[in-house]
PDB file of C-alpha atoms and ligand atoms in Angstrom:
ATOM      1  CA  UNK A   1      78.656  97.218  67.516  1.00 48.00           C
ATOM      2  CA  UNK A   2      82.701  97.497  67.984  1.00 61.00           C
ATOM      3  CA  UNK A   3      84.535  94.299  67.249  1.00 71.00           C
ATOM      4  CA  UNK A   4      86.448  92.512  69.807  1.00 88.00           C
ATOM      5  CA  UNK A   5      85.314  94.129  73.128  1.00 98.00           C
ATOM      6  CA  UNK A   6      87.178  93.586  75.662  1.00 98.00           C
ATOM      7  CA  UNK A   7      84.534  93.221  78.574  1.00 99.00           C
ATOM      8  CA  UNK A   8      86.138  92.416  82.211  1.00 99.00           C
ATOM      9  CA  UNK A   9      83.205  90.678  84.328  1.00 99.00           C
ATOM     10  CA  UNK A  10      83.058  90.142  88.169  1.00 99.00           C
ATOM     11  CA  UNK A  11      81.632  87.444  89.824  1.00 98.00           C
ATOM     12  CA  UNK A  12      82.099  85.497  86.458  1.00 98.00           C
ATOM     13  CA  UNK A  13      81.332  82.124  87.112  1.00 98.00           C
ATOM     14  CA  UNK A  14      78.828  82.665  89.582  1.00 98.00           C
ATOM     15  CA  UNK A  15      74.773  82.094  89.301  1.00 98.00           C
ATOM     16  CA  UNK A  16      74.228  85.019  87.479  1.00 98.00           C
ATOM     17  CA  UNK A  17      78.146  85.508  86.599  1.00 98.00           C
ATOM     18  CA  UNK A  18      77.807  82.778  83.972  1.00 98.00           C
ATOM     19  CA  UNK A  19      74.985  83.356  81.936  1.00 98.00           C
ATOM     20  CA  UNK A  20      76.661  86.681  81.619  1.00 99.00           C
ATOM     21  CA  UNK A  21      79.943  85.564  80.644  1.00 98.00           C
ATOM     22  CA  UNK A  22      78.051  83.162  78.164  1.00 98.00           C
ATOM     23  CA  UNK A  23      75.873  86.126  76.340  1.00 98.00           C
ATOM     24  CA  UNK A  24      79.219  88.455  75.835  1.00 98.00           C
ATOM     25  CA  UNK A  25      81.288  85.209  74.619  1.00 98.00           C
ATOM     26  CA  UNK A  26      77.412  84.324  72.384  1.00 98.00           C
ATOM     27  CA  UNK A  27      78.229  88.373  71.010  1.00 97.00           C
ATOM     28  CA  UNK A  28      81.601  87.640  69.994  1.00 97.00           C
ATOM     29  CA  UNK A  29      83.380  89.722  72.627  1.00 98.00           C
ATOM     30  CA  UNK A  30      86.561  88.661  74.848  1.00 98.00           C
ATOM     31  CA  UNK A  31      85.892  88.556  78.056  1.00 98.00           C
ATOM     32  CA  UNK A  32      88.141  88.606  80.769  1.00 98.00           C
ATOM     33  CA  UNK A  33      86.152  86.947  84.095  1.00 98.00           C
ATOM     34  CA  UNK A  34      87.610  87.526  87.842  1.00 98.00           C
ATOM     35  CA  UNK A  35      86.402  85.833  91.095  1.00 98.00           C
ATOM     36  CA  UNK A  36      88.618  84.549  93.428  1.00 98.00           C
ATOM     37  CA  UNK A  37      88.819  80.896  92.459  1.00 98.00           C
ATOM     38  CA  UNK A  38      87.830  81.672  88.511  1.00 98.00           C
ATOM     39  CA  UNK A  39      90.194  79.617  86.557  1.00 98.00           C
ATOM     40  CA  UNK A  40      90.495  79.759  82.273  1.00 96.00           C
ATOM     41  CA  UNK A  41      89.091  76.391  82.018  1.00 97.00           C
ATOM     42  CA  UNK A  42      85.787  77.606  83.349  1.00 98.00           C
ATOM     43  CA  UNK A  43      84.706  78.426  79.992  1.00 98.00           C
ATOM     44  CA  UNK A  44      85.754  76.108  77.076  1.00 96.00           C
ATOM     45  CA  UNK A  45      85.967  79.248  75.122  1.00 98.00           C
ATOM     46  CA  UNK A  46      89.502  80.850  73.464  1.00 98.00           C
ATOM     47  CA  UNK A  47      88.127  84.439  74.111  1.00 98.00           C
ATOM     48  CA  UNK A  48      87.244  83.301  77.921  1.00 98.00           C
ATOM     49  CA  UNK A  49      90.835  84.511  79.905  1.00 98.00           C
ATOM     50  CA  UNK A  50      90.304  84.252  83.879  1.00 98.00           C
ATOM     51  CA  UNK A  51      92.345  86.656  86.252  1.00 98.00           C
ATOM     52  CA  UNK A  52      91.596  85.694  89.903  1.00 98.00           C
ATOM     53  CA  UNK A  53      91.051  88.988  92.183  1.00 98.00           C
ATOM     54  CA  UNK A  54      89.415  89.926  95.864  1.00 98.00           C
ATOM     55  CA  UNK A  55      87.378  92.646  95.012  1.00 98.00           C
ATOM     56  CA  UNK A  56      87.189  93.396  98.721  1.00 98.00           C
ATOM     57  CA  UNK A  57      90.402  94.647  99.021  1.00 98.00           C
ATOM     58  CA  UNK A  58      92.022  97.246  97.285  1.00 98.00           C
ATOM     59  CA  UNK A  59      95.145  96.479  96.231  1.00 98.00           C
ATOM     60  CA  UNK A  60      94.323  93.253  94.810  1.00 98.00           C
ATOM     61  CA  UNK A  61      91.425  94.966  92.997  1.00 99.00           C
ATOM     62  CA  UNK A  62      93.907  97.784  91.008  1.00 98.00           C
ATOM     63  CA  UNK A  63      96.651  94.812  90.233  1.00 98.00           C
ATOM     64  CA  UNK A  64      93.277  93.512  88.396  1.00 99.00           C
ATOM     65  CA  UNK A  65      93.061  96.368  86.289  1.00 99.00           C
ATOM     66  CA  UNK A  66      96.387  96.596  85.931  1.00 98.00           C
ATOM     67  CA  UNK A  67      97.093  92.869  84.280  1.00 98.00           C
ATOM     68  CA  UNK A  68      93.986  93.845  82.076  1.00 98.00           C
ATOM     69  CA  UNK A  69      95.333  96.922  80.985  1.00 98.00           C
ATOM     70  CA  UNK A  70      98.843  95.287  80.630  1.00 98.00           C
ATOM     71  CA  UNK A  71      97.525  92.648  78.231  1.00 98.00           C
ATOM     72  CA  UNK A  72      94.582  94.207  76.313  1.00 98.00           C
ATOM     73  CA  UNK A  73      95.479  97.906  76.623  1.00 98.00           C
ATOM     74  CA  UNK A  74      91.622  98.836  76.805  1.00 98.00           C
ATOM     75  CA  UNK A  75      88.632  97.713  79.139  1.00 98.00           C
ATOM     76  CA  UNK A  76      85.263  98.526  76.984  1.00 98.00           C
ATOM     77  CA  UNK A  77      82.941  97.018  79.125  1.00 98.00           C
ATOM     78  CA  UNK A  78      82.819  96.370  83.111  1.00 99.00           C
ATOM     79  CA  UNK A  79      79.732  94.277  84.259  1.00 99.00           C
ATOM     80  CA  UNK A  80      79.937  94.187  88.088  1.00 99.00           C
ATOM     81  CA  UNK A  81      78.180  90.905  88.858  1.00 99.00           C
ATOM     82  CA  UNK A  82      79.696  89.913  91.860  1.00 98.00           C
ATOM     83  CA  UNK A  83      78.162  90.421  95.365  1.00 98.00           C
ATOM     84  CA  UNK A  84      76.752  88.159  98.368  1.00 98.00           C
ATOM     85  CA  UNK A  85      73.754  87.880 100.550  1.00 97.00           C
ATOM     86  CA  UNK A  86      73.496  87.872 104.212  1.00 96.00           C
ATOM     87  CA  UNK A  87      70.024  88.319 106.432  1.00 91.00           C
ATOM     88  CA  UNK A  88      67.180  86.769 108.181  1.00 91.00           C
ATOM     89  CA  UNK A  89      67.200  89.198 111.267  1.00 97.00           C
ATOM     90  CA  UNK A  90      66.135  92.434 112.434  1.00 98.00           C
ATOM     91  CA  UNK A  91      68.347  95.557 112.339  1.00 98.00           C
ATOM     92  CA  UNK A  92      68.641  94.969 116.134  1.00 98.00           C
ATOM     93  CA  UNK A  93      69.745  91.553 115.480  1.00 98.00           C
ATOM     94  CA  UNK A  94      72.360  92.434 112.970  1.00 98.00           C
ATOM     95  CA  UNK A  95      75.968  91.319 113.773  1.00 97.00           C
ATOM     96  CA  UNK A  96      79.066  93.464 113.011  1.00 98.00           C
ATOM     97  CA  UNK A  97      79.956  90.695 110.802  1.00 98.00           C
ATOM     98  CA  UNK A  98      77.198  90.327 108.524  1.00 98.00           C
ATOM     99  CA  UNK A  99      76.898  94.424 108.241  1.00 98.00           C
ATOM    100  CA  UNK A 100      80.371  94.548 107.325  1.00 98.00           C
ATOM    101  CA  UNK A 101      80.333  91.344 104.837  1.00 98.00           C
ATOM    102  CA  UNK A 102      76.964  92.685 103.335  1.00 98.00           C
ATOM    103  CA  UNK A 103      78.859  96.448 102.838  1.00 98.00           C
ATOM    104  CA  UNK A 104      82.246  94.439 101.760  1.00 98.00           C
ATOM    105  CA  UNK A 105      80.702  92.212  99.052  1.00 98.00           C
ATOM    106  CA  UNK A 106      78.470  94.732  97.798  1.00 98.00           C
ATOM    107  CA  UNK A 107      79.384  98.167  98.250  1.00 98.00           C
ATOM    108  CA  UNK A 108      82.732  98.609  98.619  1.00 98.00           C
ATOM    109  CA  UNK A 109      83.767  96.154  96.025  1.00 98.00           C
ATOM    110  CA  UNK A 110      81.675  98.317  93.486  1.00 99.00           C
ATOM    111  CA  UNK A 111      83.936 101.339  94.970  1.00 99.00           C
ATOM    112  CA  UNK A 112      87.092  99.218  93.983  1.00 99.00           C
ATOM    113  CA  UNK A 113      86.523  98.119  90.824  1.00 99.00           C
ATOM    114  CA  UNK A 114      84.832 101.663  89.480  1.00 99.00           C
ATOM    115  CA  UNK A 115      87.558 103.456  91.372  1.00 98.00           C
ATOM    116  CA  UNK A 116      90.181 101.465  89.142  1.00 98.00           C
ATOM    117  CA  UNK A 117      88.683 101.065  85.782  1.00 98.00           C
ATOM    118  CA  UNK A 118      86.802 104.506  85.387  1.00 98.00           C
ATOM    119  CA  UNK A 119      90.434 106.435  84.116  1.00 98.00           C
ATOM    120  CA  UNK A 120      91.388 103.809  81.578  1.00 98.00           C
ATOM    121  CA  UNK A 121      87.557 104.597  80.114  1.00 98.00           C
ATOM    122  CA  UNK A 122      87.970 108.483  80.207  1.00 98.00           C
ATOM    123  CA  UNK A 123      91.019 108.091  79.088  1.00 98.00           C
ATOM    124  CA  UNK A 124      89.930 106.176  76.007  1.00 98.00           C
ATOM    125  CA  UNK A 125      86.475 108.646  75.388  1.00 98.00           C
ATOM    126  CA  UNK A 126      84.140 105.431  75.829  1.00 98.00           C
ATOM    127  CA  UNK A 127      83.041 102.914  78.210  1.00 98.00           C
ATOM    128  CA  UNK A 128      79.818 100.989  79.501  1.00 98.00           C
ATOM    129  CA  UNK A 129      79.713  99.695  83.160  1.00 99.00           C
ATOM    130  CA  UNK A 130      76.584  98.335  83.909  1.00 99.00           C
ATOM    131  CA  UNK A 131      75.981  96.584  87.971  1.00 99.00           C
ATOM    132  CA  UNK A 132      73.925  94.329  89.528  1.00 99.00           C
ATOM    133  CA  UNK A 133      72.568  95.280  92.205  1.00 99.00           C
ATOM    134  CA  UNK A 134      68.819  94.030  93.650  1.00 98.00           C
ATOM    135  CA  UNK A 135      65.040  94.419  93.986  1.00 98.00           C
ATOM    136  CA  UNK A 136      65.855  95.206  97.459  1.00 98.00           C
ATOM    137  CA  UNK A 137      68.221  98.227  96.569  1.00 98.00           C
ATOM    138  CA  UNK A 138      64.371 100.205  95.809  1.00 98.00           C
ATOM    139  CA  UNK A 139      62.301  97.972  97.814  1.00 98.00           C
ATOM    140  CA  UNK A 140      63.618  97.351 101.185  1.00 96.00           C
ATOM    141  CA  UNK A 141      62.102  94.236 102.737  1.00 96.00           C
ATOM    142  CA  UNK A 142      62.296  93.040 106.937  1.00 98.00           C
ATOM    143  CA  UNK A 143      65.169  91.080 107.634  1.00 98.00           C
ATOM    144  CA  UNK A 144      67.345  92.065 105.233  1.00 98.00           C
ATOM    145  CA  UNK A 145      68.688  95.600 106.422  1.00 98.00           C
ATOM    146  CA  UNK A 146      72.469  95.066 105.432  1.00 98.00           C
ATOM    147  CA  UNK A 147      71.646  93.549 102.582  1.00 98.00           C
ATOM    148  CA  UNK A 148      69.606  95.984 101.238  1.00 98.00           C
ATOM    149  CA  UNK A 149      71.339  99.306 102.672  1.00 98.00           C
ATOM    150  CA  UNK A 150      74.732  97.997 100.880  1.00 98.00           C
ATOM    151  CA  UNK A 151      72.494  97.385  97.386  1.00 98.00           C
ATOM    152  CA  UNK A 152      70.909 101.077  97.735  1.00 98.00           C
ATOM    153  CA  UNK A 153      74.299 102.573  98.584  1.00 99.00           C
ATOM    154  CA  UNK A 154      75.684 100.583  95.473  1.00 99.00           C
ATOM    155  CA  UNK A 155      72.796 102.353  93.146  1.00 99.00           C
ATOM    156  CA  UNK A 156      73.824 105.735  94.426  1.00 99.00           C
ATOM    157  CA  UNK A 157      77.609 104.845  93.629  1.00 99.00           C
ATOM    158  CA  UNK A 158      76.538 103.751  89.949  1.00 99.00           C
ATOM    159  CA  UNK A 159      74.851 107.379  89.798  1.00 98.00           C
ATOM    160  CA  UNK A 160      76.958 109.944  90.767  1.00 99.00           C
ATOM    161  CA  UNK A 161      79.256 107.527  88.526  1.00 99.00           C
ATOM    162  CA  UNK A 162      76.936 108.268  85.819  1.00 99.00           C
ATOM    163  CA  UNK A 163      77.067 112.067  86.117  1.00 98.00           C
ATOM    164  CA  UNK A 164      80.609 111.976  86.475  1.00 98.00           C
ATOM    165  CA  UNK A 165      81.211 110.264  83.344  1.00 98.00           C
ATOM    166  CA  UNK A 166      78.429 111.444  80.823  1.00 98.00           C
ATOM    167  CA  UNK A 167      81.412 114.075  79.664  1.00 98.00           C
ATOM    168  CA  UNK A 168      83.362 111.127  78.671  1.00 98.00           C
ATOM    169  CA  UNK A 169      80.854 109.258  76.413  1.00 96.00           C
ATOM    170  CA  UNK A 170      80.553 106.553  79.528  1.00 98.00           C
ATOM    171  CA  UNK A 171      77.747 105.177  80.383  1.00 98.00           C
ATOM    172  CA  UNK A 172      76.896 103.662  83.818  1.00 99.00           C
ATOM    173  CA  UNK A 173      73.892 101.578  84.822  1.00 99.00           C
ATOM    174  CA  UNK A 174      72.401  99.545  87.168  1.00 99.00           C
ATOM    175  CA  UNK A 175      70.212  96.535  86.807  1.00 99.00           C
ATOM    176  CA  UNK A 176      67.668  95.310  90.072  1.00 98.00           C
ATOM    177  CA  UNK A 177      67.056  91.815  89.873  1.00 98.00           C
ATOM    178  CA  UNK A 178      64.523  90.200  91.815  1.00 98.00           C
ATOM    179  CA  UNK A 179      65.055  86.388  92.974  1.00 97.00           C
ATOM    180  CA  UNK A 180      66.331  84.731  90.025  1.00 98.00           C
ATOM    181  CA  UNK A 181      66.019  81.201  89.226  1.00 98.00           C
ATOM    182  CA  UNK A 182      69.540  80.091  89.844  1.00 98.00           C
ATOM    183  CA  UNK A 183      70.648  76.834  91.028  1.00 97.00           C
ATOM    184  CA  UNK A 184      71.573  77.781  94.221  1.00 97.00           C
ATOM    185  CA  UNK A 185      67.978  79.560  94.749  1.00 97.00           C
ATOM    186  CA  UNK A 186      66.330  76.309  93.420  1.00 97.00           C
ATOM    187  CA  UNK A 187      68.573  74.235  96.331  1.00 97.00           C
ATOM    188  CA  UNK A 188      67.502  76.965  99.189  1.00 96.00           C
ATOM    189  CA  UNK A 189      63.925  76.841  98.374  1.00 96.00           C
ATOM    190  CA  UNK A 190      62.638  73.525  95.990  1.00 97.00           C
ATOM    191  CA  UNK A 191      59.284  74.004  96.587  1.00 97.00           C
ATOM    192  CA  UNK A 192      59.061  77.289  95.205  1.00 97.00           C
ATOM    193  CA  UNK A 193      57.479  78.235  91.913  1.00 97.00           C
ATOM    194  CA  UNK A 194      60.182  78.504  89.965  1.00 97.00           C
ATOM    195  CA  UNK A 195      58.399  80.068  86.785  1.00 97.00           C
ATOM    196  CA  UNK A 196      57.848  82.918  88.960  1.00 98.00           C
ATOM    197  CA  UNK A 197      61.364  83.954  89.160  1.00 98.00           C
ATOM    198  CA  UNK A 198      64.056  85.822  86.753  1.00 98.00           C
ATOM    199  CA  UNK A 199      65.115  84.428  84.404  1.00 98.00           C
ATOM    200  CA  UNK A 200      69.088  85.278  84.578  1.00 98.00           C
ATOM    201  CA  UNK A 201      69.843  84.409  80.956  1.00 98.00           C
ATOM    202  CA  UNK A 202      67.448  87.872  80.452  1.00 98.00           C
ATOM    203  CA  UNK A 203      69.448  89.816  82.979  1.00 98.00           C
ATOM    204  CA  UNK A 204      72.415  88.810  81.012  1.00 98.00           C
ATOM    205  CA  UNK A 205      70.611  89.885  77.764  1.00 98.00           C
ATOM    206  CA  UNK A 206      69.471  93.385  79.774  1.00 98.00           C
ATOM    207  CA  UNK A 207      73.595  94.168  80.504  1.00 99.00           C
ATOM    208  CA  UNK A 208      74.844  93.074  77.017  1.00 98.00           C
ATOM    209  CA  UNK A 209      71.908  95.736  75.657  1.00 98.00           C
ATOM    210  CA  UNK A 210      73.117  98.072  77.864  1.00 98.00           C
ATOM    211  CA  UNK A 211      76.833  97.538  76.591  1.00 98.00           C
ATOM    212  CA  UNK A 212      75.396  98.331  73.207  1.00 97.00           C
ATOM    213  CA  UNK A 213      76.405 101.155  70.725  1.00 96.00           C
ATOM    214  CA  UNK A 214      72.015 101.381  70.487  1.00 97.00           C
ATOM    215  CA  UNK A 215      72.004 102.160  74.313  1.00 98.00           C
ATOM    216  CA  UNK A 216      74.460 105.171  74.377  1.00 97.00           C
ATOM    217  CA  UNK A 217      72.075 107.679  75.451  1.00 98.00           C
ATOM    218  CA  UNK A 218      71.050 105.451  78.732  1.00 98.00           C
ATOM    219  CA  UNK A 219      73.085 106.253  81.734  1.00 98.00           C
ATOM    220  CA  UNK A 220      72.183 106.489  85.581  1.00 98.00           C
ATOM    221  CA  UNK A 221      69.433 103.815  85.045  1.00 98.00           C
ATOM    222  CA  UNK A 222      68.537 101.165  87.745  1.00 98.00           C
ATOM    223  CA  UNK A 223      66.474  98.906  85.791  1.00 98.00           C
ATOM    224  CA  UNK A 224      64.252  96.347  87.457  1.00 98.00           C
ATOM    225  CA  UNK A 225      63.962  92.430  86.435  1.00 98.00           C
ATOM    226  CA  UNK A 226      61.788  91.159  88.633  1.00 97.00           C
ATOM    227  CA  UNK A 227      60.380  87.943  86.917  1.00 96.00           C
ATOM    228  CA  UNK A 228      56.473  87.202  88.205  1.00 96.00           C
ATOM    229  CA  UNK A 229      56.828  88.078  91.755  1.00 90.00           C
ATOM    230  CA  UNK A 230      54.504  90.566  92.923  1.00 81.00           C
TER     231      UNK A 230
HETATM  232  N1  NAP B   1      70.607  85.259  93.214  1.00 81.92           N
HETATM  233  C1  NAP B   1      69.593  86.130  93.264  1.00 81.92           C
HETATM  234  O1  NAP B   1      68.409  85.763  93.295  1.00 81.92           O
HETATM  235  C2  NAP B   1      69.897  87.600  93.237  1.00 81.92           C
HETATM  236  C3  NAP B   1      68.834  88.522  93.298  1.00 81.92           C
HETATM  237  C4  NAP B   1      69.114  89.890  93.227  1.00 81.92           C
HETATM  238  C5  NAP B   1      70.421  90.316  93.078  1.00 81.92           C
HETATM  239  N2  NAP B   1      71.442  89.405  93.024  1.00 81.92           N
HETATM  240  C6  NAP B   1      72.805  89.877  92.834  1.00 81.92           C
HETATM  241  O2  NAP B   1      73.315  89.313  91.626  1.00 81.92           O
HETATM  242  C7  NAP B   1      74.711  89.136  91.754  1.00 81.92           C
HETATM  243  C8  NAP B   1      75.077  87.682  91.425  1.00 81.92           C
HETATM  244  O3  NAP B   1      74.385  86.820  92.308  1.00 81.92           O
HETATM  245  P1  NAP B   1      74.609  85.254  92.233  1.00 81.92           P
HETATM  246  O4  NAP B   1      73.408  84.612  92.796  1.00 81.92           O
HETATM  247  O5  NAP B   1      75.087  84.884  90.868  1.00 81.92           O
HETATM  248  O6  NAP B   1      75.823  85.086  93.272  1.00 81.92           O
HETATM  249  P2  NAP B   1      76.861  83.881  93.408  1.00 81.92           P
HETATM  250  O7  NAP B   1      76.433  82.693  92.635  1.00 81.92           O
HETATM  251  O8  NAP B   1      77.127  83.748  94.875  1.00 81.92           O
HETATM  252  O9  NAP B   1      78.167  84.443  92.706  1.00 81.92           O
HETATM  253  C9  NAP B   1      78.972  85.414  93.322  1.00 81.92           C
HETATM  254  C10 NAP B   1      80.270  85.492  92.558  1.00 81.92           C
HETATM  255  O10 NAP B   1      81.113  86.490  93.166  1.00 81.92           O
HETATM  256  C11 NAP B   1      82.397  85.954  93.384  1.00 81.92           C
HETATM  257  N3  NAP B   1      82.953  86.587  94.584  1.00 81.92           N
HETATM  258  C12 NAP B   1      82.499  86.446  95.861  1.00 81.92           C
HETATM  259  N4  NAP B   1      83.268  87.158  96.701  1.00 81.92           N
HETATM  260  C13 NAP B   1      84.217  87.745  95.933  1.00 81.92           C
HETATM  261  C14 NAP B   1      85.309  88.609  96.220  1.00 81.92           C
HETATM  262  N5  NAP B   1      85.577  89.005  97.490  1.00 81.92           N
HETATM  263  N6  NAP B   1      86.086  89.033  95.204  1.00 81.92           N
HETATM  264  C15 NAP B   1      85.834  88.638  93.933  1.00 81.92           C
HETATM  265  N7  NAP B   1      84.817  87.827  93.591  1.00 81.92           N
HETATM  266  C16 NAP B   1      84.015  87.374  94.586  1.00 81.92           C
HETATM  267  C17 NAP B   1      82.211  84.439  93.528  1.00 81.92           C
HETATM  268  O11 NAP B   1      83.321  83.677  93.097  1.00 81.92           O
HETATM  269  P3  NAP B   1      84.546  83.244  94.081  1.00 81.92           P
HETATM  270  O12 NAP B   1      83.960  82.472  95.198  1.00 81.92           O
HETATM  271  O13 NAP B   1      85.460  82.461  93.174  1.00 81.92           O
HETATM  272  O14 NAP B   1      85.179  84.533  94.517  1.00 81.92           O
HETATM  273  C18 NAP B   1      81.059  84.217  92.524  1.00 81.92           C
HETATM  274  O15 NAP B   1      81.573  84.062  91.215  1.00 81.92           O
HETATM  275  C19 NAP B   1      75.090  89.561  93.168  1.00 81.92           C
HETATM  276  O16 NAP B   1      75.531  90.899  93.160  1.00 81.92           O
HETATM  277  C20 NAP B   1      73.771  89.440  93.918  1.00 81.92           C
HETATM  278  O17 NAP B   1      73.708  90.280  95.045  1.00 81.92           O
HETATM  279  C21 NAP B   1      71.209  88.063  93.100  1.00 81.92           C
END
């Protein structure tokens, strides 16, 4: 594998985010983590640097890429963690506001960030971008229409992505988590089995595999990890 990757996660510090953040720091990579609040001392790590972005809008999104490419001159890795969930009704129960937070958080912010990091990777001949997206992007389940719509719109972004880039020696994949056994899913629902759920230390594993030199000829995957669950 390279040396010194320079890997630039979203949703860094989040419930997934930080396992993620931990296996790329664990494989001796820099990383460079955005959210909105992220802050350096997130991660008592020296190759941890935080950059603070709203991957909703676009502007904020390119100056991102921009302070990245500024400082490290190369992005090898993107790992688009960062996304939200919104649901519980039927489609004709759906506000304007969660269909447009659901497509915000999930689809367009995808949009941004592969819209402003895919030239600095053909540019430089290589790259990996690898996305969460969901279960639910391939298995759409009642009362979670936006939610799902804006994951299966996000796996059809990472493809034609894929195509578009195979020229370039850039992979792009997508991994489909099932309910993983965060903290914040243990809080919603404590009486759940919790054994049953994803582990999100092995999602983490999945997208630092799929950063690897040994998964070069993988592109236009969605992978599932969906724990136990049925
Ligand atoms: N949890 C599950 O069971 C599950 C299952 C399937 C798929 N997923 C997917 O896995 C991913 C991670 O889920 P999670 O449970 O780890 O979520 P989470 O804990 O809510 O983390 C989301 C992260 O995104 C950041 N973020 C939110 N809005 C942002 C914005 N506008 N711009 C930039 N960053 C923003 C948040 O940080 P700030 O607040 O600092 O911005 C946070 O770090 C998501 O894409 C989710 O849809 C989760």
């Amino acid at each position: 594998m390279e040396e010194n990757r320079i890997v630039l996660i979203t949703g860094a510090k989040g419930g997934l985010g930080s396992f993620v953040t931990e296996a790329f720091l664990a494989a001796g990579d820099t990383v460079i983590g955005t959210s909105k609040s992220i802050r350096t001392s997130d991660f008592a790590n020296p190759r941890f640097v935080a950059m603070a972005a709203d991957l909703t809008d676009a502007a904020s999104t390119r100056q991102l890429v921009d302070s990245v490419m500024q400082r490290f001159q190369r992005i090898d890795v993107l790992v688009h963690v960062m996304g939200g969930f919104s649901g519980g009704k039927p489609v004709e129960e759906t506000d304007d506001a969660t269909w447009d937070r659901m497509m915000n958080l999930n689809l367009r912010s995808g949009f941004h960030i592969l819209r402003a990091v895919i030239p600095a990777m053909r540019a430089a001949g290589s790259g990996r971008i690898v996305a969460i997206a969901s279960r639910a992007a391939v298995e759409p389940a009642a009362g979670i229409a936006a939610y799902g719509a804006s994951k299966a719109a996000l796996v059809s972004l990472i493809k034609s992505a894929a195509l578009e880039n195979k020229d370039r020696g850039i992979t792009v994949n997508a991994i489909l988590p099932g309910t993983m056994n965060t903290d914040a899913n243990r809080k919603a629902d404590p009486a759940a089995d919790f054994s049953r759920w994803a582990p999100p230390e092995h999602v983490a594993d999945l997208a630092v595999f799929l950063s690897s030199e040994a998964a070069s000829q993988i592109t236009g995957a969605a992978i599932p990890v969906y724990g136990k669950e049925a």
